[in-house]
PDB file of C-alpha atoms in Angstrom:
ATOM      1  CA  UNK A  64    -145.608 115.698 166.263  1.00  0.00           C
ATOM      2  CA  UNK A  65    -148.473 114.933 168.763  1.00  0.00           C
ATOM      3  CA  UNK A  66    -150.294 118.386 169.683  1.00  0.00           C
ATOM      4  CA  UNK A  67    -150.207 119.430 173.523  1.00  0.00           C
ATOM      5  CA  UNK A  68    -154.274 120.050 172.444  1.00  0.00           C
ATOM      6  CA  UNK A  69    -154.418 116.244 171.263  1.00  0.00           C
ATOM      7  CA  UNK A  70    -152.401 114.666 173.983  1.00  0.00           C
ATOM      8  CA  UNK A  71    -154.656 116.673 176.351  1.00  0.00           C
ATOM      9  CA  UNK A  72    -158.370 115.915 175.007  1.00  0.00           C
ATOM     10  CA  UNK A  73    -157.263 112.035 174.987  1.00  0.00           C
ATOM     11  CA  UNK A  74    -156.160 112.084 178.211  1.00  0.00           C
ATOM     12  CA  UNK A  75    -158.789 113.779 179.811  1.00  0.00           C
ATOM     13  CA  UNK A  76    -161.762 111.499 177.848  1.00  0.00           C
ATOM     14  CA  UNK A  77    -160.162 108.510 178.671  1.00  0.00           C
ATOM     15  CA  UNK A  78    -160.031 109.854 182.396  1.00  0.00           C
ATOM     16  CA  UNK A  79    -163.675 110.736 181.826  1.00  0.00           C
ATOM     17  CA  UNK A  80    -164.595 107.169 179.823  1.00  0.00           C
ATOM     18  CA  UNK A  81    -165.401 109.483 177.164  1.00  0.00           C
ATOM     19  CA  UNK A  82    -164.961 107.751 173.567  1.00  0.00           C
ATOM     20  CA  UNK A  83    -161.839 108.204 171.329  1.00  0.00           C
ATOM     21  CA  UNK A  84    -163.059 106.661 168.220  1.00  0.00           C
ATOM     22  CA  UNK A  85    -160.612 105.888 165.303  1.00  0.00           C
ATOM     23  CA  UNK A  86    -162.823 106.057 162.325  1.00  0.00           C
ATOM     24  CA  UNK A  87    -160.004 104.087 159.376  1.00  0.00           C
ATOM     25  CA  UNK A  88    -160.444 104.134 155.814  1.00  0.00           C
ATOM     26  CA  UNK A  89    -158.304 102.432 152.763  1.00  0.00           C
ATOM     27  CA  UNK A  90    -155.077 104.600 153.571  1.00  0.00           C
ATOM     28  CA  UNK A  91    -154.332 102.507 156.543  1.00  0.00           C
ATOM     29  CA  UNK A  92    -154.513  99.819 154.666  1.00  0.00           C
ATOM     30  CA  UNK A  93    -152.784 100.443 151.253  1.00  0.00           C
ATOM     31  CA  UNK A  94    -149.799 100.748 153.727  1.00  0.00           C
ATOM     32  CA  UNK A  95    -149.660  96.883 154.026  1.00  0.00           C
ATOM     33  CA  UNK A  96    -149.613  96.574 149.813  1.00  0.00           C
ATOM     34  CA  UNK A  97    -153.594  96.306 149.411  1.00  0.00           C
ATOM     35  CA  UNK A  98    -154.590  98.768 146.822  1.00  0.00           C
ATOM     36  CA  UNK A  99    -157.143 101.747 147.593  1.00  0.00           C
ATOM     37  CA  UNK A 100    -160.779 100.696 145.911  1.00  0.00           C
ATOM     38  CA  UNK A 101    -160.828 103.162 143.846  1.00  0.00           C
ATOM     39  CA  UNK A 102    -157.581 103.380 142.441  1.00  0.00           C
ATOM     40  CA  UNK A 103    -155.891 101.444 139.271  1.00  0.00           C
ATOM     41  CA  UNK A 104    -156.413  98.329 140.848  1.00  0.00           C
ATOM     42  CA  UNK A 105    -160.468  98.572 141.197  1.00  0.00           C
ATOM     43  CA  UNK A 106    -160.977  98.495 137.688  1.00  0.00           C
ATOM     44  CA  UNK A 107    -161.580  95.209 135.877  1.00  0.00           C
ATOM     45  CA  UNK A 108    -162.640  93.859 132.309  1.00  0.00           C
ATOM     46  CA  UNK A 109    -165.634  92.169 131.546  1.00  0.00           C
ATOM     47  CA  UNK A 110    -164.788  91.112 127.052  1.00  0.00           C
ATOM     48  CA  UNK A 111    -163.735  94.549 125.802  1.00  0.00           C
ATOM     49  CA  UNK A 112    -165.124  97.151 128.415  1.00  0.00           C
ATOM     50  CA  UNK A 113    -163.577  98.181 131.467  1.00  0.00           C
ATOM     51  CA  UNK A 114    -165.789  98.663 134.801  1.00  0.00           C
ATOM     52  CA  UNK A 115    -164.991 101.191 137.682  1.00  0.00           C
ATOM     53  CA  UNK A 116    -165.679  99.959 141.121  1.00  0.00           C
ATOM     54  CA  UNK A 117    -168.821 101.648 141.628  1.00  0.00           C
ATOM     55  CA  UNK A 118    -170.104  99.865 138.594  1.00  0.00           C
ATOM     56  CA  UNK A 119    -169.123  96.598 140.052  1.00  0.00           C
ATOM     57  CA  UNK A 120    -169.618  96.481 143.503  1.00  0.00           C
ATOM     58  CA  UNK A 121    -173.304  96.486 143.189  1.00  0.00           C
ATOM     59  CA  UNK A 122    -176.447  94.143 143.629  1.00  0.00           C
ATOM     60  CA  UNK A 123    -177.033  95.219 140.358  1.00  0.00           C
ATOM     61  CA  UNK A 124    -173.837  93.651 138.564  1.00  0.00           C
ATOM     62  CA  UNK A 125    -174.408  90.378 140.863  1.00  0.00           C
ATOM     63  CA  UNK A 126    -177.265  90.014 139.397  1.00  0.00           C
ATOM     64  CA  UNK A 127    -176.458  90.648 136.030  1.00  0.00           C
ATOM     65  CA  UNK A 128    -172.854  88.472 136.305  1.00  0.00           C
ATOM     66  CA  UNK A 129    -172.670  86.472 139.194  1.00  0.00           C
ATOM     67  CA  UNK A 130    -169.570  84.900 138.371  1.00  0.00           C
ATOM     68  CA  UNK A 131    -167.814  87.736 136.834  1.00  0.00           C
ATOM     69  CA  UNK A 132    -168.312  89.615 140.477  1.00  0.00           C
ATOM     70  CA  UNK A 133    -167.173  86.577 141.809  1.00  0.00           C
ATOM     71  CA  UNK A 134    -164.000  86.481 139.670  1.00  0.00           C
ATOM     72  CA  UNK A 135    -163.295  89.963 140.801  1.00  0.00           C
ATOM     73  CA  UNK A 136    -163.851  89.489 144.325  1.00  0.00           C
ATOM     74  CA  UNK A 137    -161.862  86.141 144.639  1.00  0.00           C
ATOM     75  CA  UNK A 138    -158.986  88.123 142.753  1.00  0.00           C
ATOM     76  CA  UNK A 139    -158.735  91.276 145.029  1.00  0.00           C
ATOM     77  CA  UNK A 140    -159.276  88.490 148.734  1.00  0.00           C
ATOM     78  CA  UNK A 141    -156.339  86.513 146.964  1.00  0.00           C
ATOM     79  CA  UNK A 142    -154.294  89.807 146.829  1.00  0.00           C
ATOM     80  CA  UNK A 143    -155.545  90.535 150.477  1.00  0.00           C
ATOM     81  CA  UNK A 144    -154.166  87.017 151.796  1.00  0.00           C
ATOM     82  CA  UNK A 145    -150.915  88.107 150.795  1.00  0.00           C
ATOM     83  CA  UNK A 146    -150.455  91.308 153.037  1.00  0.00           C
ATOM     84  CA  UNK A 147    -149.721  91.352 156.791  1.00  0.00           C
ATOM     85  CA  UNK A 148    -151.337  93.884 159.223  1.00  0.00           C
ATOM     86  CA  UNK A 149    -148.879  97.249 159.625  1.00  0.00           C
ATOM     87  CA  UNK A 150    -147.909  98.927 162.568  1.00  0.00           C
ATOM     88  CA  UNK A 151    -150.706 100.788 162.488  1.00  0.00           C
ATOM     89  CA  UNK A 152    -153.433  98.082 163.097  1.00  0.00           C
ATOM     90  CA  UNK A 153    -151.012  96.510 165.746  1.00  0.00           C
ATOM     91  CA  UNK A 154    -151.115  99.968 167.459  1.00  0.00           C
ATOM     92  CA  UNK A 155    -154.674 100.278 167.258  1.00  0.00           C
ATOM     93  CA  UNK A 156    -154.895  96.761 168.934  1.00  0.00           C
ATOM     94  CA  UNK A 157    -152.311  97.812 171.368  1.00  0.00           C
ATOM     95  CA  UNK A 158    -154.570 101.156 171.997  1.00  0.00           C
ATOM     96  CA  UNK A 159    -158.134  99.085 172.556  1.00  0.00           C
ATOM     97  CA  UNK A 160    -156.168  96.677 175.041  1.00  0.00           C
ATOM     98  CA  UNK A 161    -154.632  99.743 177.137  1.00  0.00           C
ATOM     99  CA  UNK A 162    -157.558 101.695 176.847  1.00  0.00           C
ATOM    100  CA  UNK A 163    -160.951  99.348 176.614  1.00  0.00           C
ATOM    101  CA  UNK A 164    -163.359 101.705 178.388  1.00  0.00           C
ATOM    102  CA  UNK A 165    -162.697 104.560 175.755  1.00  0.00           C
ATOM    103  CA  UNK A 166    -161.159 103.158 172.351  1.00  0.00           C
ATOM    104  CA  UNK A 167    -163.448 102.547 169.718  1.00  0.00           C
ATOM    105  CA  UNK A 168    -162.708 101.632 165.787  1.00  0.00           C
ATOM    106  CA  UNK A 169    -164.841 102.384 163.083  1.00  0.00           C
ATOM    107  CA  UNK A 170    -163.501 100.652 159.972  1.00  0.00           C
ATOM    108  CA  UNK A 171    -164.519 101.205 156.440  1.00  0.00           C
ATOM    109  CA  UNK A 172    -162.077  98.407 155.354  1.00  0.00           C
ATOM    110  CA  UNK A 173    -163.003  94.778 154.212  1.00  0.00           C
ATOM    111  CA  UNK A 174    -160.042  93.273 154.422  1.00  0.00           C
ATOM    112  CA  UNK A 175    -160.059  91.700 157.789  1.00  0.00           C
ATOM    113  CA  UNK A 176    -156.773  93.141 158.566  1.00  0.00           C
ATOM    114  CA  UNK A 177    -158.054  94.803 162.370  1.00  0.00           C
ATOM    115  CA  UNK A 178    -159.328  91.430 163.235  1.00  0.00           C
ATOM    116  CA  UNK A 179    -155.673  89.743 162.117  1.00  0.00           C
ATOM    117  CA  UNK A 180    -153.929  92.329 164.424  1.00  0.00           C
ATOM    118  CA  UNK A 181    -156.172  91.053 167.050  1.00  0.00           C
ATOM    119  CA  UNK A 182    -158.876  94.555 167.639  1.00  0.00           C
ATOM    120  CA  UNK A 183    -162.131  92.335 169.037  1.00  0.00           C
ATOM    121  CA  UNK A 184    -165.633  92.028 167.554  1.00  0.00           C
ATOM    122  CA  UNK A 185    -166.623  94.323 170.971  1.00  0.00           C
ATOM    123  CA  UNK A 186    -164.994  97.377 169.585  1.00  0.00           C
ATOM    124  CA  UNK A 187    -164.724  97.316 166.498  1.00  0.00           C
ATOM    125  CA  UNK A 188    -167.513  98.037 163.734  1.00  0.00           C
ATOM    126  CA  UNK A 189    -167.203  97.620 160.269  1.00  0.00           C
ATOM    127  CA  UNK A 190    -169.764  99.619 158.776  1.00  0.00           C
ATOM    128  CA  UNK A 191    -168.613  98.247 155.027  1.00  0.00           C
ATOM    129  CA  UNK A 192    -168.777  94.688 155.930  1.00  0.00           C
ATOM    130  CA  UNK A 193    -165.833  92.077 156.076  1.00  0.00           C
ATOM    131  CA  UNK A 194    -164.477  89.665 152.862  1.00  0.00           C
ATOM    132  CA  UNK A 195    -163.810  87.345 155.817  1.00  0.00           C
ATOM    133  CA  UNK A 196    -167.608  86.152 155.656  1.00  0.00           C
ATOM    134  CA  UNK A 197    -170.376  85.320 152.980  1.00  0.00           C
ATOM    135  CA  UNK A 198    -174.558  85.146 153.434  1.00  0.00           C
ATOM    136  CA  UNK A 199    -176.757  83.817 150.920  1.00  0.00           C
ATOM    137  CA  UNK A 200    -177.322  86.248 148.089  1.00  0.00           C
ATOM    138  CA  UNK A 201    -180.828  84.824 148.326  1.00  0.00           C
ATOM    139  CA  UNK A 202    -181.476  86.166 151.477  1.00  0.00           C
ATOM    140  CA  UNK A 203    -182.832  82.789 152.742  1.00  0.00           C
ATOM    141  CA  UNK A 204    -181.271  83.207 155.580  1.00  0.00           C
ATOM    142  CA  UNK A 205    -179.521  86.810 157.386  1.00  0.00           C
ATOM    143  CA  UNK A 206    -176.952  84.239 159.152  1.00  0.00           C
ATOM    144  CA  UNK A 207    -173.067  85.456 158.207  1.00  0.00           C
ATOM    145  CA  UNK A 208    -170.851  82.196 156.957  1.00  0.00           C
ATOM    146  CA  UNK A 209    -166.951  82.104 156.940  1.00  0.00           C
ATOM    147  CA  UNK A 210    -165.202  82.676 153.398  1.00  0.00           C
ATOM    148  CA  UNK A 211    -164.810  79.071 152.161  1.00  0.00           C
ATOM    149  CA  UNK A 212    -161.295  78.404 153.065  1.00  0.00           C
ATOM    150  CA  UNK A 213    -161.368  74.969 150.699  1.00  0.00           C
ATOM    151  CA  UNK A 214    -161.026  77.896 147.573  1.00  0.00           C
ATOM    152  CA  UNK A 215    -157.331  77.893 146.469  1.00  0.00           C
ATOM    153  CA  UNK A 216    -156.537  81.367 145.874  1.00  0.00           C
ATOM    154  CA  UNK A 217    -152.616  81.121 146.020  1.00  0.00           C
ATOM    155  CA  UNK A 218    -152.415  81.607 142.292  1.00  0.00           C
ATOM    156  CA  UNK A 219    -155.355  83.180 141.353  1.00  0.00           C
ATOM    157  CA  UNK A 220    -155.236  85.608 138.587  1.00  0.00           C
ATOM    158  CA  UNK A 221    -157.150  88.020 137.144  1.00  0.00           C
ATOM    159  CA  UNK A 222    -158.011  85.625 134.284  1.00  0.00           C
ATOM    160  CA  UNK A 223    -158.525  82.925 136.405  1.00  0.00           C
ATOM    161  CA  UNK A 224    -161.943  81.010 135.865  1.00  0.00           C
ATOM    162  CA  UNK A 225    -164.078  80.054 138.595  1.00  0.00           C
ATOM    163  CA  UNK A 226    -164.273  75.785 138.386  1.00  0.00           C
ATOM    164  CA  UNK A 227    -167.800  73.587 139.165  1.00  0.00           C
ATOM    165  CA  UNK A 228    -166.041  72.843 142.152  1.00  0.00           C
ATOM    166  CA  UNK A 229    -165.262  76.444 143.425  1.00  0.00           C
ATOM    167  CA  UNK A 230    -169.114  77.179 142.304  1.00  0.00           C
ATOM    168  CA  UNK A 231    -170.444  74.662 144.546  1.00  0.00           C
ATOM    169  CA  UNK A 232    -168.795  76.461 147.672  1.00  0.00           C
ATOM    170  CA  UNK A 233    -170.038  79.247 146.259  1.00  0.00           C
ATOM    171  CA  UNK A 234    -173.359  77.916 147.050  1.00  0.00           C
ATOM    172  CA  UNK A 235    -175.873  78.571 150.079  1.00  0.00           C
ATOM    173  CA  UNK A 236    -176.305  74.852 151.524  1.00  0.00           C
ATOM    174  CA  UNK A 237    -180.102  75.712 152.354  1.00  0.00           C
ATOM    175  CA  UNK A 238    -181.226  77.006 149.122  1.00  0.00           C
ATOM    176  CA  UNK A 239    -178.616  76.706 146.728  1.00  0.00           C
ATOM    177  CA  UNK A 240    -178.598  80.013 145.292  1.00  0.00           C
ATOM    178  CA  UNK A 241    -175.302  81.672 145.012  1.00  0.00           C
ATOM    179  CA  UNK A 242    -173.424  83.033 148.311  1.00  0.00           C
ATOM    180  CA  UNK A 243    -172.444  86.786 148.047  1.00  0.00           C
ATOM    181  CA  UNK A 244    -169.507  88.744 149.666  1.00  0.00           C
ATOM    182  CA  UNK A 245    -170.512  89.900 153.148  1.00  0.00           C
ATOM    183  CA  UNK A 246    -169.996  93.855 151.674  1.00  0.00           C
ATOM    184  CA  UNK A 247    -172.008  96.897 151.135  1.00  0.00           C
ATOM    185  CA  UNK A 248    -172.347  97.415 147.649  1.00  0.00           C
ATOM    186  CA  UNK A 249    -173.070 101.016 146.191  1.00  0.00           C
ATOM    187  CA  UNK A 250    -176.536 100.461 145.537  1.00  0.00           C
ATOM    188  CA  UNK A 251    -178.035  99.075 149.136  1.00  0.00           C
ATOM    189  CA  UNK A 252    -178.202 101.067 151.712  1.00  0.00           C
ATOM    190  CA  UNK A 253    -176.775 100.456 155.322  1.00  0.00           C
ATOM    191  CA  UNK A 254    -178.546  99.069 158.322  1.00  0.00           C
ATOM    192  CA  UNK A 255    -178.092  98.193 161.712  1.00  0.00           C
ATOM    193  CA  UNK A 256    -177.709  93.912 161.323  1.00  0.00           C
ATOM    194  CA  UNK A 257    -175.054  94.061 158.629  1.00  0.00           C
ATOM    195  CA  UNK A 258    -173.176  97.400 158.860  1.00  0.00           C
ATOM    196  CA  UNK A 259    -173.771  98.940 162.183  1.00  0.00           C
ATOM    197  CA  UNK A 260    -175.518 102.281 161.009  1.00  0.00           C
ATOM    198  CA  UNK A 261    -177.087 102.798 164.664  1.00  0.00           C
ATOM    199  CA  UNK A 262    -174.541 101.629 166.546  1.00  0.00           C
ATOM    200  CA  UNK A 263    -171.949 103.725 164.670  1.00  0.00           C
ATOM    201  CA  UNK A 264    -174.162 106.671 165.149  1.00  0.00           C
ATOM    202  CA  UNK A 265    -174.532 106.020 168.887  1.00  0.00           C
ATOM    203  CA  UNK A 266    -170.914 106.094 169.310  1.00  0.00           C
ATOM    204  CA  UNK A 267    -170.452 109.402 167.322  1.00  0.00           C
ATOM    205  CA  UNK A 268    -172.459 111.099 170.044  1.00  0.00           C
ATOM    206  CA  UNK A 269    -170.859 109.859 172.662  1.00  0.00           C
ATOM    207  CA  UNK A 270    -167.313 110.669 171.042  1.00  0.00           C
ATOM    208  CA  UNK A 271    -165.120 112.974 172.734  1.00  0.00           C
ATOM    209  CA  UNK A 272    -162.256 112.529 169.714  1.00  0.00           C
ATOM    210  CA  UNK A 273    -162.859 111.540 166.565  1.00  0.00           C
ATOM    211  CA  UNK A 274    -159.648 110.610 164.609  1.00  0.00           C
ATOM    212  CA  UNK A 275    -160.499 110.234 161.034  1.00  0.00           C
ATOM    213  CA  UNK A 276    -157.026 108.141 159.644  1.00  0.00           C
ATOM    214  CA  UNK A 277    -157.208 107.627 155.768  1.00  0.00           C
ATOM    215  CA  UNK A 278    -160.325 108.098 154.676  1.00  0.00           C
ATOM    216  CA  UNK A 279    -161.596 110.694 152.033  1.00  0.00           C
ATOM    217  CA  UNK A 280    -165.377 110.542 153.483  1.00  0.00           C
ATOM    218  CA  UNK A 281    -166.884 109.757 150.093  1.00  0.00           C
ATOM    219  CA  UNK A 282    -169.724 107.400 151.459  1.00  0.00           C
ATOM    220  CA  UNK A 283    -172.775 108.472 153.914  1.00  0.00           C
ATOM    221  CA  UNK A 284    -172.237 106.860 157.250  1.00  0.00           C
ATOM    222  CA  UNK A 285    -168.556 108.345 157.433  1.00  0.00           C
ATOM    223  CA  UNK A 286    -170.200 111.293 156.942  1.00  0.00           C
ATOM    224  CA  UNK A 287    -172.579 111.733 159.430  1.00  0.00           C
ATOM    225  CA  UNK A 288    -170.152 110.389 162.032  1.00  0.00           C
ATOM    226  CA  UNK A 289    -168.164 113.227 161.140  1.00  0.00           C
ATOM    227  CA  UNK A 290    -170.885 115.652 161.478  1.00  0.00           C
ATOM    228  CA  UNK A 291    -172.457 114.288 164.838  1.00  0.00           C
ATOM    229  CA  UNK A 292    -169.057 115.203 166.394  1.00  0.00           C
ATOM    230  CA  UNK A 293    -168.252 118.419 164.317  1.00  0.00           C
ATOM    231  CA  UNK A 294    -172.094 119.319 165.870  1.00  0.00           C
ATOM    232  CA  UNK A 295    -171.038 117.982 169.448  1.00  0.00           C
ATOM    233  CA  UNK A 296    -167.774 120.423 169.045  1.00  0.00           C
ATOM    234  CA  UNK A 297    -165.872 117.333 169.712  1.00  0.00           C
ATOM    235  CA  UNK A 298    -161.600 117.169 169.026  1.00  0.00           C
ATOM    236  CA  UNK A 299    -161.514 115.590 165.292  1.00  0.00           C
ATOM    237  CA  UNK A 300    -158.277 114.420 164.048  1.00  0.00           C
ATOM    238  CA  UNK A 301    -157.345 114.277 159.984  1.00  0.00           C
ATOM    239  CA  UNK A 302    -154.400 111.876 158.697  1.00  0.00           C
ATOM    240  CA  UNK A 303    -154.274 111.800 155.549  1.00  0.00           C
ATOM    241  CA  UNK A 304    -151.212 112.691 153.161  1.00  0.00           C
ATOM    242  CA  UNK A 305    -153.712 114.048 150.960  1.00  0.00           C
ATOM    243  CA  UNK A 306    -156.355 117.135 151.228  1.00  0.00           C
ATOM    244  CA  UNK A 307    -160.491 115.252 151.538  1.00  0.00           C
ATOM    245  CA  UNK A 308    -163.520 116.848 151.773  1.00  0.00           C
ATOM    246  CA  UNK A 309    -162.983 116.843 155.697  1.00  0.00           C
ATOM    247  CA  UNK A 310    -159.887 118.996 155.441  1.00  0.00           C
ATOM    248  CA  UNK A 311    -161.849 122.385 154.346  1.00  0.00           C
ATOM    249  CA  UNK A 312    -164.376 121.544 157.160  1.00  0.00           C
ATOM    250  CA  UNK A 313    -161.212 121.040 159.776  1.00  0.00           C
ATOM    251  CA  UNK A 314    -159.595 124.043 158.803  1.00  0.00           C
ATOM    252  CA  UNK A 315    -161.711 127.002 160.513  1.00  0.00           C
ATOM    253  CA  UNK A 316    -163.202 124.158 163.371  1.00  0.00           C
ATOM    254  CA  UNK A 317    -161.793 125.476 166.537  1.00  0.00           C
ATOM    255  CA  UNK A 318    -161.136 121.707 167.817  1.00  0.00           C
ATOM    256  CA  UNK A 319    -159.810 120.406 164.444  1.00  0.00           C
ATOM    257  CA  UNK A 320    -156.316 119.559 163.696  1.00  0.00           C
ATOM    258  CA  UNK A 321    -154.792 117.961 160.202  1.00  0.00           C
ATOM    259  CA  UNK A 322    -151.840 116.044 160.347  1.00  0.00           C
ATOM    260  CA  UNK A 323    -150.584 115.581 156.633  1.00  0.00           C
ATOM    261  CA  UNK A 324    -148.894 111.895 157.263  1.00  0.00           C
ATOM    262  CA  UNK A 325    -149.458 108.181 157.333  1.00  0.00           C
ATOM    263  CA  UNK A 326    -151.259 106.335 159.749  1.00  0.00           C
ATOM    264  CA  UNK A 327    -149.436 104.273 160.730  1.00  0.00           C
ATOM    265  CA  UNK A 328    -146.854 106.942 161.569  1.00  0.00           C
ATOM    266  CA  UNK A 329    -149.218 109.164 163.492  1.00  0.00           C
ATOM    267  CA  UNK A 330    -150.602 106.388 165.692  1.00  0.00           C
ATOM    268  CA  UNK A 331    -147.090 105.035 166.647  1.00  0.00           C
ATOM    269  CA  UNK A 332    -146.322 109.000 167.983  1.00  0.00           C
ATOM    270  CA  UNK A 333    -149.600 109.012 169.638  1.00  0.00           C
ATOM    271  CA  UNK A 334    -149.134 105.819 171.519  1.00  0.00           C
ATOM    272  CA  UNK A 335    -145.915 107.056 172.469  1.00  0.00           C
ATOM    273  CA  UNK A 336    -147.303 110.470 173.598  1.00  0.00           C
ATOM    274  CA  UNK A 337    -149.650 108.598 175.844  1.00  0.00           C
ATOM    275  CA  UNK A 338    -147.642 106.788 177.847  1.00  0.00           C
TER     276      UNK A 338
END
């Protein structure tokens, strides 16, 4: 399935330490069982009204309903816990180990799955954040804590109430205000301490292939990625089963190429190709 043109341009950047950079969205991941944000799953029900994910996930709603957006978060990190990496993110480990000087993963997901499979911190940017970590909602403090592991989420719920007990580790120790997922919500912006904005954009000009792998390239970092190397007439890569908004771009681009299938099942072919 793996283009002579592909197989080609990877093999001559890595010769040249060019960049390949994998730039993953929720499509790699719904293949392990976790359900795309903005599908059935997202929504959730706060007394009688029902709240899309873009009203949720926002500074805005924290403040409003702290432990409502708690609720929802612990719910959809319980669900998480559940699911094992796929091939795919084993590949993409398997890739950054073979190929160090060129492989590079941009990740949109929060699910900690690429650090499970084992991709390093050194690689690997996560421009949306990770559920794996909290920081004070308070801002007291910019330093990034791991999840409290003393919550018990095995049989969380949707209805599930949040106890004094779970609220307290909920808590920043310094000033006591609540902790807040470690995520971009729809309403902030990104920057470079949290979410890698110039970082991400240095390593979009220094791509040689782009492979975009389930990602519909709704959000604005994504986006400029994509158009650094559509400007630097780089090779970009589509997988996705479905059309996106980078599919009509891709279809005219001289150095584009779609391939309508999963991710996991392209990256096992191209890890094949290149050996």
């Amino acid at each position: 399935m793996i283009s002579k043109q592909l197989l080609q341009q990877c093999k001559n950047a890595i010769k040249a330490r060019q960049k390949i950079t994998f730039m993953i969205g929720a499509g790699l991941s719904a293949e392990s069982g976790i359900p795309t944000f903005r599908g059935k799953e997202g929504y959730w029900t706060i007394g009688s009204k029902n709240y899309m994910p873009e009203e949720m996930a926002t500074q805005k709603m924290f403040k409003k309903c702290p432990e409502e957006l708690w609720k929802w978060y612990l719910y959809r990190i319980a669900e998480a816990e559940k699911v094992k990496p796929n091939i795919g993110h084993l590949i993409l480990n398997k890739l950054e180990k073979k190929y160090p000087e060129s492989f590079h993963l941009i990740s949109q997901n929060v699910d900690g799955l690429h650090t499970v499979a084992g991709n390093s911190l050194s690689h690997s940017y996560f421009i949306h954040g990770d559920l794996s970590y909290v920081r004070c909602s308070n801002d007291c403090t910019n330093t990034l804590f791991p999840f409290p592991k003393e919550l018990n989420l095995r049989h969380r719920t949707k209805k599930t109430s949040i106890t004094a007990e779970e609220r307290s580790k909920l808590s920043c120790d310094r000033c006591h205000a609540w902790l807040r997922p470690h995520v971009l919500w729809f309403d902030e912006y990104y920057n470079e301490e949290f979410f890698k904005w110039e970082s991400s954009l240095k390593i979009a000009n220094e791509t040689g292939v782009l492979i975009l792998i389930g990602t519909t390239g709704m959000t604005n970092l994504p986006q400029h990625i994509f158009e650094i190397a559509y400007r630097n007439k780089a090779q970009i890569v589509e997988v996705n089963p479905n059309e996106t908004h980078f599919s009509s771009l891709l279809k005219d681009y001289p150095n584009g190429e779609i391939y309508s299938t999963k991710g996991s099942i392209f990256l096992s072919e191209l890890f094949e190709a290149l050996q």
